[in-house]
Amino acid sequence: MRKTFLTSLAVLLASGTAFAQSASDGKVKIGILNDQSGVYADFGGKSSVEAAKMAVEDFGGKVLGVPVEIVDADHQNKPDVASNIARQWYDTQQVDAIMDLTTSSVGLAVQALSGEKKKITINTGAATTDLTGKACTPYGFHWAYDTHALAVGTGGALVKQGGDSWFFLTADYAFGYSLEQQTGDYVKANGGKVLGSVRHPLSSQDFSSFLLQAQSSGAKVIGLANAGLDTANSIKQAAEFGIVQGGQKLAALLFTLAEVNGLGLEAAQGLTLTEGYYWNLDDKSREFGKKFFARTKKMPNMIHAGTYSAVTQYLKAVQKAGSDDSDAVAKALHEMPVDDFFGRGGTVGANGRMIHDMYLLQVKKPSESKEPWDYYNVLATIPGKEAYLDPAKAGCPLVK
């Protein structure tokens, strides 16, 4: 009897230890933190939350035998608000990881806090390469796209088409600066010139003075280093000034399917842009797109698809690690290939950058669109190694 008791006790203790390693609080909890009411609400917003929930459901709702929970909040594009929410999630709500993090200033702030707390962040909505450059952490990952990929894609395409002089209309925060610099550097490296730039506040309503400066510069290309409704409003107001009709091109440096839908094909037709996912690319993409549409009544952009991919890969990493311990999960994320409809053949660099193919796209004319949400012609596939910085050259102090 004593032997049986000791054996049973050993099994009980072992299972208790395993449970503690898998999830000390009996669950795995992921926070989706993004803009749900402002200029980027369509860019990520509640649709990213739904994508995260879809990923959990498709994974089976559990990992290592414990339930997976999604929580979400609106950071209002304010780094202090985002940091306060993240701190509360970590300190009182047992959140294990935070994802999306639309807006680069928010992404940088929350990634820094998470590094201190030894918690995982996977940025799918923020763009700046600083996340995997000078601001990298052992627990920070960047998933869907970044400013370098946008510069290589959209900027590179327009330079090749003869757009060798640029003027930038730039959102006045970290994302805009990074996108302007990356694209400007790429233009100059390929023999072009940057004639100037002007910065506008986030969520501007009136772009007239900025557009007039861009128009008077005489630049062949006006680079819109902004996103969301700011880009859509820039394009609408540029039409009022006859900028495109006057011979200048608009480069929407961060524009996604959600914003094209909001603007409409009549206004958006002909725009060249770069995304990491398009629902009508092939059968795998269409399968996810149609499932997402059945749930949200809209087709996903690269942020929504990237969030699904990031949540799924995080759960796979927890499973591989046999624990939700951040060090073990981070190690697994670095080691595991990414092979889903989004990050086909993807790899994670030592700086946390997920390297995957991007797509150069052009918005169709209304007459070319064959069905709802059929908005893009695919011009080229940009291999991941061309789209993203070499991790060894990205400026991350963790990479030797």
Short mmCIF file of C-alpha atoms in Angstrom, two decimals:
data_model
loop_
_atom_site.label_atom_id
_atom_site.label_comp_id
_atom_site.label_asym_id
_atom_site.label_seq_id
_atom_site.Cartn_x
_atom_site.Cartn_y
_atom_site.Cartn_z
CA MET A 1 0.00 0.00 0.00
CA ARG A 2 2.85 2.35 0.87
CA LYS A 3 4.45 1.65 -2.52
CA THR A 4 1.15 2.30 -4.32
CA PHE A 5 0.64 5.54 -2.38
CA LEU A 6 4.14 6.79 -3.18
CA THR A 7 3.69 5.92 -6.85
CA SER A 8 0.35 7.75 -6.98
CA LEU A 9 1.85 10.75 -5.20
CA ALA A 10 4.74 10.86 -7.65
CA VAL A 11 2.32 10.77 -10.60
CA LEU A 12 0.21 13.51 -9.01
CA LEU A 13 3.23 15.72 -8.37
CA ALA A 14 4.54 15.14 -11.87
CA SER A 15 1.23 16.05 -13.44
CA GLY A 16 1.01 19.11 -11.22
CA THR A 17 4.48 20.21 -12.28
CA ALA A 18 3.61 19.67 -15.92
CA PHE A 19 0.45 21.73 -15.49
CA ALA A 20 2.37 24.51 -13.78
CA GLN A 21 4.83 24.55 -16.66
CA SER A 22 2.09 24.59 -19.27
CA ALA A 23 0.04 27.40 -17.74
CA SER A 24 0.52 28.41 -14.13
CA ASP A 25 -2.92 30.07 -14.00
CA GLY A 26 -4.73 27.28 -15.85
CA LYS A 27 -5.17 29.09 -19.17
CA VAL A 28 -3.36 30.83 -22.00
CA LYS A 29 -4.50 34.40 -22.53
CA ILE A 30 -3.76 36.58 -25.58
CA GLY A 31 -4.52 40.30 -25.79
CA ILE A 32 -5.35 42.06 -29.07
CA LEU A 33 -4.54 45.73 -28.57
CA ASN A 34 -5.29 48.12 -31.44
CA ASP A 35 -7.23 51.11 -32.74
CA GLN A 36 -10.94 50.26 -32.69
CA SER A 37 -12.50 53.71 -33.02
CA GLY A 38 -10.08 55.99 -34.87
CA VAL A 39 -8.19 56.43 -38.12
CA TYR A 40 -7.00 52.78 -38.20
CA ALA A 41 -10.22 51.09 -37.07
CA ASP A 42 -10.72 49.39 -40.46
CA PHE A 43 -7.01 48.69 -40.87
CA GLY A 44 -7.01 46.25 -37.92
CA GLY A 45 -9.66 47.01 -35.32
CA LYS A 46 -12.39 44.58 -34.35
CA SER A 47 -11.70 42.53 -37.47
CA SER A 48 -8.28 41.63 -36.06
CA VAL A 49 -10.01 40.51 -32.87
CA GLU A 50 -12.25 38.22 -34.91
CA ALA A 51 -9.23 36.87 -36.79
CA ALA A 52 -7.57 36.04 -33.47
CA LYS A 53 -10.70 34.27 -32.23
CA MET A 54 -10.89 32.30 -35.49
CA ALA A 55 -7.29 31.17 -34.98
CA VAL A 56 -8.05 29.94 -31.46
CA GLU A 57 -11.19 28.11 -32.59
CA ASP A 58 -9.38 26.48 -35.51
CA PHE A 59 -6.63 25.37 -33.11
CA GLY A 60 -9.25 23.61 -31.02
CA GLY A 61 -9.78 26.21 -28.30
CA LYS A 62 -7.10 24.68 -26.08
CA VAL A 63 -3.34 24.22 -25.95
CA LEU A 64 -1.59 21.74 -23.64
CA GLY A 65 -5.01 20.86 -22.28
CA VAL A 66 -5.86 24.36 -21.03
CA PRO A 67 -8.30 26.86 -22.58
CA VAL A 68 -7.11 29.77 -24.73
CA GLU A 69 -8.77 33.14 -24.16
CA ILE A 70 -8.72 36.30 -26.30
CA VAL A 71 -9.16 39.73 -24.71
CA ASP A 72 -9.08 43.03 -26.57
CA ALA A 73 -8.97 46.79 -26.03
CA ASP A 74 -8.83 50.08 -27.94
CA HIS A 75 -5.55 51.96 -27.40
CA GLN A 76 -6.85 55.11 -29.19
CA ASN A 77 -3.46 55.44 -30.94
CA LYS A 78 -1.95 56.74 -27.68
CA PRO A 79 1.23 55.08 -26.38
CA ASP A 80 0.46 56.00 -22.74
CA VAL A 81 -3.04 54.52 -22.96
CA ALA A 82 -1.66 51.37 -24.61
CA SER A 83 1.08 50.97 -21.99
CA ASN A 84 -1.40 51.35 -19.14
CA ILE A 85 -3.69 48.70 -20.64
CA ALA A 86 -0.77 46.34 -21.25
CA ARG A 87 0.53 46.81 -17.70
CA GLN A 88 -2.92 46.11 -16.25
CA TRP A 89 -3.31 43.03 -18.47
CA TYR A 90 0.04 41.66 -17.31
CA ASP A 91 -0.25 42.57 -13.63
CA THR A 92 -3.90 41.75 -12.89
CA GLN A 93 -5.37 39.73 -15.77
CA GLN A 94 -2.63 37.14 -16.42
CA VAL A 95 -2.27 37.99 -20.12
CA ASP A 96 0.58 35.97 -21.64
CA ALA A 97 1.09 37.78 -24.96
CA ILE A 98 -0.11 40.90 -26.80
CA MET A 99 -0.59 41.18 -30.57
CA ASP A 100 -1.61 43.56 -33.38
CA LEU A 101 -0.42 46.85 -31.78
CA THR A 102 -1.38 49.08 -34.70
CA THR A 103 0.51 52.41 -34.69
CA SER A 104 4.30 52.30 -34.46
CA SER A 105 4.58 54.55 -31.40
CA VAL A 106 2.22 52.17 -29.58
CA GLY A 107 4.06 49.10 -30.85
CA LEU A 108 7.40 50.46 -29.62
CA ALA A 109 6.02 51.44 -26.21
CA VAL A 110 4.26 48.12 -25.53
CA GLN A 111 7.16 46.05 -26.84
CA ALA A 112 9.53 47.87 -24.46
CA LEU A 113 7.20 47.30 -21.49
CA SER A 114 6.73 43.66 -22.47
CA GLY A 115 10.48 43.21 -22.64
CA GLU A 116 10.75 44.40 -19.05
CA LYS A 117 7.91 42.07 -18.02
CA LYS A 118 9.31 39.16 -20.04
CA LYS A 119 6.14 38.84 -22.08
CA ILE A 120 5.72 38.06 -25.79
CA THR A 121 4.56 40.69 -28.27
CA ILE A 122 3.85 39.96 -31.93
CA ASN A 123 3.35 43.17 -33.88
CA THR A 124 1.08 42.72 -36.89
CA GLY A 125 -0.28 46.25 -37.24
CA ALA A 126 2.76 48.46 -36.52
CA ALA A 127 5.20 49.19 -39.36
CA THR A 128 8.49 50.66 -38.14
CA THR A 129 11.63 48.57 -38.65
CA ASP A 130 12.86 49.84 -35.26
CA LEU A 131 10.80 47.04 -33.71
CA THR A 132 13.35 44.54 -35.00
CA GLY A 133 16.16 47.08 -35.16
CA LYS A 134 17.45 49.30 -32.37
CA ALA A 135 14.34 48.65 -30.22
CA CYS A 136 14.36 44.84 -30.49
CA THR A 137 13.88 42.67 -27.40
CA PRO A 138 14.22 38.90 -26.79
CA TYR A 139 10.41 38.70 -26.57
CA GLY A 140 9.43 40.96 -29.49
CA PHE A 141 8.35 39.67 -32.91
CA HIS A 142 7.24 41.50 -36.06
CA TRP A 143 4.92 39.56 -38.34
CA ALA A 144 2.87 41.05 -41.20
CA TYR A 145 4.94 43.75 -42.93
CA ASP A 146 7.25 46.68 -42.19
CA THR A 147 8.38 49.97 -43.69
CA HIS A 148 11.34 48.40 -45.48
CA ALA A 149 9.08 45.91 -47.29
CA LEU A 150 6.74 48.74 -48.33
CA ALA A 151 9.66 50.84 -49.59
CA VAL A 152 11.09 47.97 -51.64
CA GLY A 153 7.65 47.06 -53.02
CA THR A 154 5.77 50.25 -53.83
CA GLY A 155 8.77 52.59 -53.90
CA GLY A 156 10.84 50.24 -56.03
CA ALA A 157 8.05 49.68 -58.54
CA LEU A 158 7.45 53.38 -59.11
CA VAL A 159 11.15 54.22 -59.48
CA LYS A 160 11.43 51.50 -62.14
CA GLN A 161 8.47 53.09 -63.93
CA GLY A 162 10.36 56.41 -64.15
CA GLY A 163 9.20 57.99 -60.90
CA ASP A 164 12.66 59.28 -60.02
CA SER A 165 11.72 62.47 -58.10
CA TRP A 166 9.68 62.31 -54.89
CA PHE A 167 7.98 64.56 -52.36
CA PHE A 168 6.60 63.01 -49.17
CA LEU A 169 3.41 63.77 -47.29
CA THR A 170 4.19 62.15 -43.95
CA ALA A 171 2.26 61.23 -40.78
CA ASP A 172 3.94 63.03 -37.90
CA TYR A 173 5.01 60.08 -35.72
CA ALA A 174 7.44 57.14 -35.73
CA PHE A 175 5.72 55.17 -38.49
CA GLY A 176 5.64 58.08 -40.92
CA TYR A 177 9.27 59.02 -40.30
CA SER A 178 10.41 55.44 -40.80
CA LEU A 179 8.39 54.98 -43.99
CA GLU A 180 9.61 58.28 -45.45
CA GLN A 181 13.24 57.49 -44.63
CA GLN A 182 13.14 53.89 -45.89
CA THR A 183 11.44 54.84 -49.14
CA GLY A 184 13.59 57.94 -49.66
CA ASP A 185 16.76 55.94 -49.13
CA TYR A 186 15.56 53.34 -51.63
CA VAL A 187 14.69 56.01 -54.21
CA LYS A 188 18.10 57.67 -53.87
CA ALA A 189 19.94 54.35 -53.97
CA ASN A 190 18.31 53.71 -57.35
CA GLY A 191 19.27 57.05 -58.84
CA GLY A 192 16.24 59.12 -57.84
CA LYS A 193 15.90 62.37 -55.85
CA VAL A 194 13.84 63.43 -52.84
CA LEU A 195 12.73 67.03 -53.35
CA GLY A 196 11.22 67.54 -49.90
CA SER A 197 8.56 66.53 -47.42
CA VAL A 198 5.83 67.91 -45.20
CA ARG A 199 4.40 66.37 -42.02
CA HIS A 200 0.77 66.26 -40.98
CA PRO A 201 -0.88 65.36 -37.65
CA LEU A 202 -2.50 61.94 -37.21
CA SER A 203 -6.21 61.99 -38.14
CA SER A 204 -6.02 65.18 -40.22
CA GLN A 205 -9.22 66.27 -41.89
CA ASP A 206 -7.79 68.95 -44.17
CA PHE A 207 -4.78 68.06 -46.35
CA SER A 208 -5.08 71.02 -48.72
CA SER A 209 -2.00 72.97 -47.58
CA PHE A 210 0.13 69.81 -47.53
CA LEU A 211 -1.04 68.73 -50.98
CA LEU A 212 -0.41 72.18 -52.44
CA GLN A 213 3.20 72.04 -51.23
CA ALA A 214 3.58 68.58 -52.78
CA GLN A 215 2.01 69.77 -56.04
CA SER A 216 4.22 72.85 -56.29
CA SER A 217 7.37 70.76 -55.71
CA GLY A 218 7.10 69.41 -59.23
CA ALA A 219 7.97 65.90 -58.02
CA LYS A 220 6.92 63.09 -60.32
CA VAL A 221 5.71 61.04 -57.33
CA ILE A 222 3.98 62.21 -54.16
CA GLY A 223 4.67 59.57 -51.52
CA LEU A 224 1.87 59.22 -48.97
CA ALA A 225 3.79 58.09 -45.89
CA ASN A 226 0.62 57.67 -43.86
CA ALA A 227 -2.10 55.02 -43.55
CA GLY A 228 -5.76 54.30 -42.96
CA LEU A 229 -8.22 57.16 -43.29
CA ASP A 230 -5.33 59.62 -43.56
CA THR A 231 -4.29 58.03 -46.84
CA ALA A 232 -7.86 57.74 -48.10
CA ASN A 233 -8.53 61.41 -47.32
CA SER A 234 -5.23 62.43 -48.94
CA ILE A 235 -6.23 60.64 -52.16
CA LYS A 236 -9.75 62.10 -52.15
CA GLN A 237 -8.49 65.65 -51.65
CA ALA A 238 -5.67 65.20 -54.19
CA ALA A 239 -8.39 64.51 -56.78
CA GLU A 240 -9.97 67.90 -55.97
CA PHE A 241 -6.66 69.60 -56.83
CA GLY A 242 -6.26 67.64 -60.06
CA ILE A 243 -2.86 66.33 -58.95
CA VAL A 244 -2.99 63.05 -60.89
CA GLN A 245 -4.61 64.72 -63.87
CA GLY A 246 -1.69 67.17 -63.84
CA GLY A 247 0.79 64.34 -64.39
CA GLN A 248 2.00 63.57 -60.87
CA LYS A 249 1.59 60.08 -59.41
CA LEU A 250 0.38 59.23 -55.92
CA ALA A 251 2.22 56.47 -54.07
CA ALA A 252 0.05 54.99 -51.33
CA LEU A 253 2.92 53.54 -49.32
CA LEU A 254 0.70 51.78 -46.77
CA PHE A 255 -2.72 51.05 -48.19
CA THR A 256 -4.66 47.82 -47.74
CA LEU A 257 -7.78 46.13 -49.05
CA ALA A 258 -9.85 47.67 -46.24
CA GLU A 259 -8.96 51.21 -47.33
CA VAL A 260 -9.45 50.42 -51.03
CA ASN A 261 -12.94 49.19 -50.18
CA GLY A 262 -13.66 52.35 -48.21
CA LEU A 263 -12.39 54.60 -50.99
CA GLY A 264 -14.00 52.66 -53.84
CA LEU A 265 -12.50 51.47 -57.11
CA GLU A 266 -13.43 54.63 -58.99
CA ALA A 267 -11.17 56.74 -56.76
CA ALA A 268 -8.52 54.09 -56.01
CA GLN A 269 -8.05 52.60 -59.50
CA GLY A 270 -4.47 52.49 -60.73
CA LEU A 271 -2.85 52.82 -57.30
CA THR A 272 0.22 50.66 -56.80
CA LEU A 273 0.62 49.21 -53.31
CA THR A 274 2.21 46.35 -51.36
CA GLU A 275 0.53 43.80 -49.08
CA GLY A 276 1.61 40.52 -47.53
CA TYR A 277 -1.68 38.80 -48.34
CA TYR A 278 -4.50 39.02 -50.89
CA TRP A 279 -7.62 36.92 -50.45
CA ASN A 280 -7.93 36.16 -54.20
CA LEU A 281 -4.29 35.12 -54.70
CA ASP A 282 -4.92 31.36 -54.79
CA ASP A 283 -7.04 28.59 -53.27
CA LYS A 284 -5.38 28.75 -49.82
CA SER A 285 -5.91 32.50 -49.62
CA ARG A 286 -9.49 32.24 -50.83
CA GLU A 287 -10.32 29.56 -48.27
CA PHE A 288 -9.34 31.83 -45.38
CA GLY A 289 -10.83 34.91 -47.03
CA LYS A 290 -14.25 33.33 -47.50
CA LYS A 291 -14.29 31.94 -43.97
CA PHE A 292 -13.38 35.39 -42.62
CA PHE A 293 -16.04 37.02 -44.81
CA ALA A 294 -18.74 34.64 -43.52
CA ARG A 295 -17.92 35.90 -40.04
CA THR A 296 -17.29 39.62 -40.61
CA LYS A 297 -18.98 40.44 -43.96
CA LYS A 298 -15.69 41.80 -45.28
CA MET A 299 -12.59 40.34 -46.85
CA PRO A 300 -9.38 40.37 -44.78
CA ASN A 301 -6.33 42.54 -45.42
CA MET A 302 -2.76 41.59 -44.45
CA ILE A 303 -3.25 42.79 -40.86
CA HIS A 304 -6.23 40.52 -40.26
CA ALA A 305 -4.58 37.55 -41.99
CA GLY A 306 -1.29 38.27 -40.22
CA THR A 307 -3.00 38.34 -36.82
CA TYR A 308 -4.57 34.94 -37.51
CA SER A 309 -1.14 33.61 -38.49
CA ALA A 310 0.59 35.13 -35.44
CA VAL A 311 -1.94 33.72 -32.96
CA THR A 312 -1.73 30.29 -34.58
CA GLN A 313 2.08 30.29 -34.55
CA TYR A 314 2.15 31.43 -30.92
CA LEU A 315 -0.09 28.51 -29.93
CA LYS A 316 2.10 26.11 -31.92
CA ALA A 317 5.12 27.51 -30.05
CA VAL A 318 3.44 27.00 -26.66
CA GLN A 319 2.66 23.44 -27.70
CA LYS A 320 6.22 22.82 -28.88
CA ALA A 321 7.70 24.36 -25.72
CA GLY A 322 5.34 22.39 -23.47
CA SER A 323 4.89 25.62 -21.51
CA ASP A 324 3.64 29.20 -21.74
CA ASP A 325 6.91 30.41 -20.20
CA SER A 326 7.99 33.35 -22.38
CA ASP A 327 11.62 32.27 -22.72
CA ALA A 328 10.61 28.80 -23.87
CA VAL A 329 7.96 30.16 -26.24
CA ALA A 330 10.31 32.77 -27.72
CA LYS A 331 12.89 30.05 -28.37
CA ALA A 332 10.28 27.94 -30.14
CA LEU A 333 9.07 30.91 -32.23
CA HIS A 334 12.63 31.50 -33.44
CA GLU A 335 13.16 27.83 -34.27
CA MET A 336 9.87 26.95 -35.98
CA PRO A 337 9.23 27.57 -39.68
CA VAL A 338 6.04 29.42 -40.58
CA ASP A 339 4.03 27.48 -43.11
CA ASP A 340 0.46 28.68 -43.46
CA PHE A 341 -1.63 30.54 -46.06
CA PHE A 342 0.01 33.80 -44.92
CA GLY A 343 3.68 33.16 -44.17
CA ARG A 344 4.43 30.47 -46.75
CA GLY A 345 7.92 29.17 -46.13
CA GLY A 346 8.44 31.92 -43.58
CA THR A 347 11.32 32.03 -41.13
CA VAL A 348 11.88 34.09 -37.99
CA GLY A 349 15.19 35.96 -37.82
CA ALA A 350 17.31 36.38 -34.71
CA ASN A 351 15.87 39.90 -34.37
CA GLY A 352 12.26 38.62 -34.31
CA ARG A 353 11.41 39.61 -37.90
CA MET A 354 9.23 37.04 -39.68
CA ILE A 355 10.55 36.91 -43.23
CA HIS A 356 7.98 36.04 -45.86
CA ASP A 357 7.01 36.99 -49.41
CA MET A 358 5.19 40.23 -50.14
CA TYR A 359 3.05 41.11 -53.17
CA LEU A 360 3.17 44.14 -55.44
CA LEU A 361 -0.43 44.95 -56.36
CA GLN A 362 -2.31 47.41 -58.52
CA VAL A 363 -5.92 48.44 -57.89
CA LYS A 364 -8.18 47.37 -60.75
CA LYS A 365 -10.36 49.63 -62.83
CA PRO A 366 -14.06 49.18 -62.00
CA SER A 367 -14.54 47.50 -65.38
CA GLU A 368 -11.89 44.87 -64.53
CA SER A 369 -13.46 43.75 -61.26
CA LYS A 370 -15.39 40.50 -61.72
CA GLU A 371 -16.94 40.14 -58.25
CA PRO A 372 -17.23 41.99 -54.92
CA TRP A 373 -13.83 42.58 -53.31
CA ASP A 374 -12.02 41.62 -56.55
CA TYR A 375 -9.81 44.69 -56.30
CA TYR A 376 -6.22 43.80 -57.21
CA ASN A 377 -4.06 42.76 -60.11
CA VAL A 378 -0.97 40.97 -58.79
CA LEU A 379 2.04 42.56 -60.49
CA ALA A 380 4.85 40.66 -58.77
CA THR A 381 5.86 38.51 -55.83
CA ILE A 382 8.66 40.07 -53.78
CA PRO A 383 10.77 37.33 -52.15
CA GLY A 384 11.09 37.70 -48.38
CA LYS A 385 14.87 38.08 -48.52
CA GLU A 386 14.43 41.11 -50.79
CA ALA A 387 11.50 42.59 -48.91
CA TYR A 388 13.06 42.54 -45.44
CA LEU A 389 16.34 43.68 -43.99
CA ASP A 390 18.95 41.03 -43.26
CA PRO A 391 18.59 40.50 -39.47
CA ALA A 392 22.37 40.92 -39.12
CA LYS A 393 22.10 44.40 -40.69
CA ALA A 394 18.88 45.57 -39.03
CA GLY A 395 20.59 47.22 -36.07
CA CYS A 396 19.25 44.86 -33.39
CA PRO A 397 21.79 44.70 -30.54
CA LEU A 398 20.76 41.09 -29.83
CA VAL A 399 22.10 39.92 -33.21
CA LYS A 400 25.82 39.29 -33.20
#
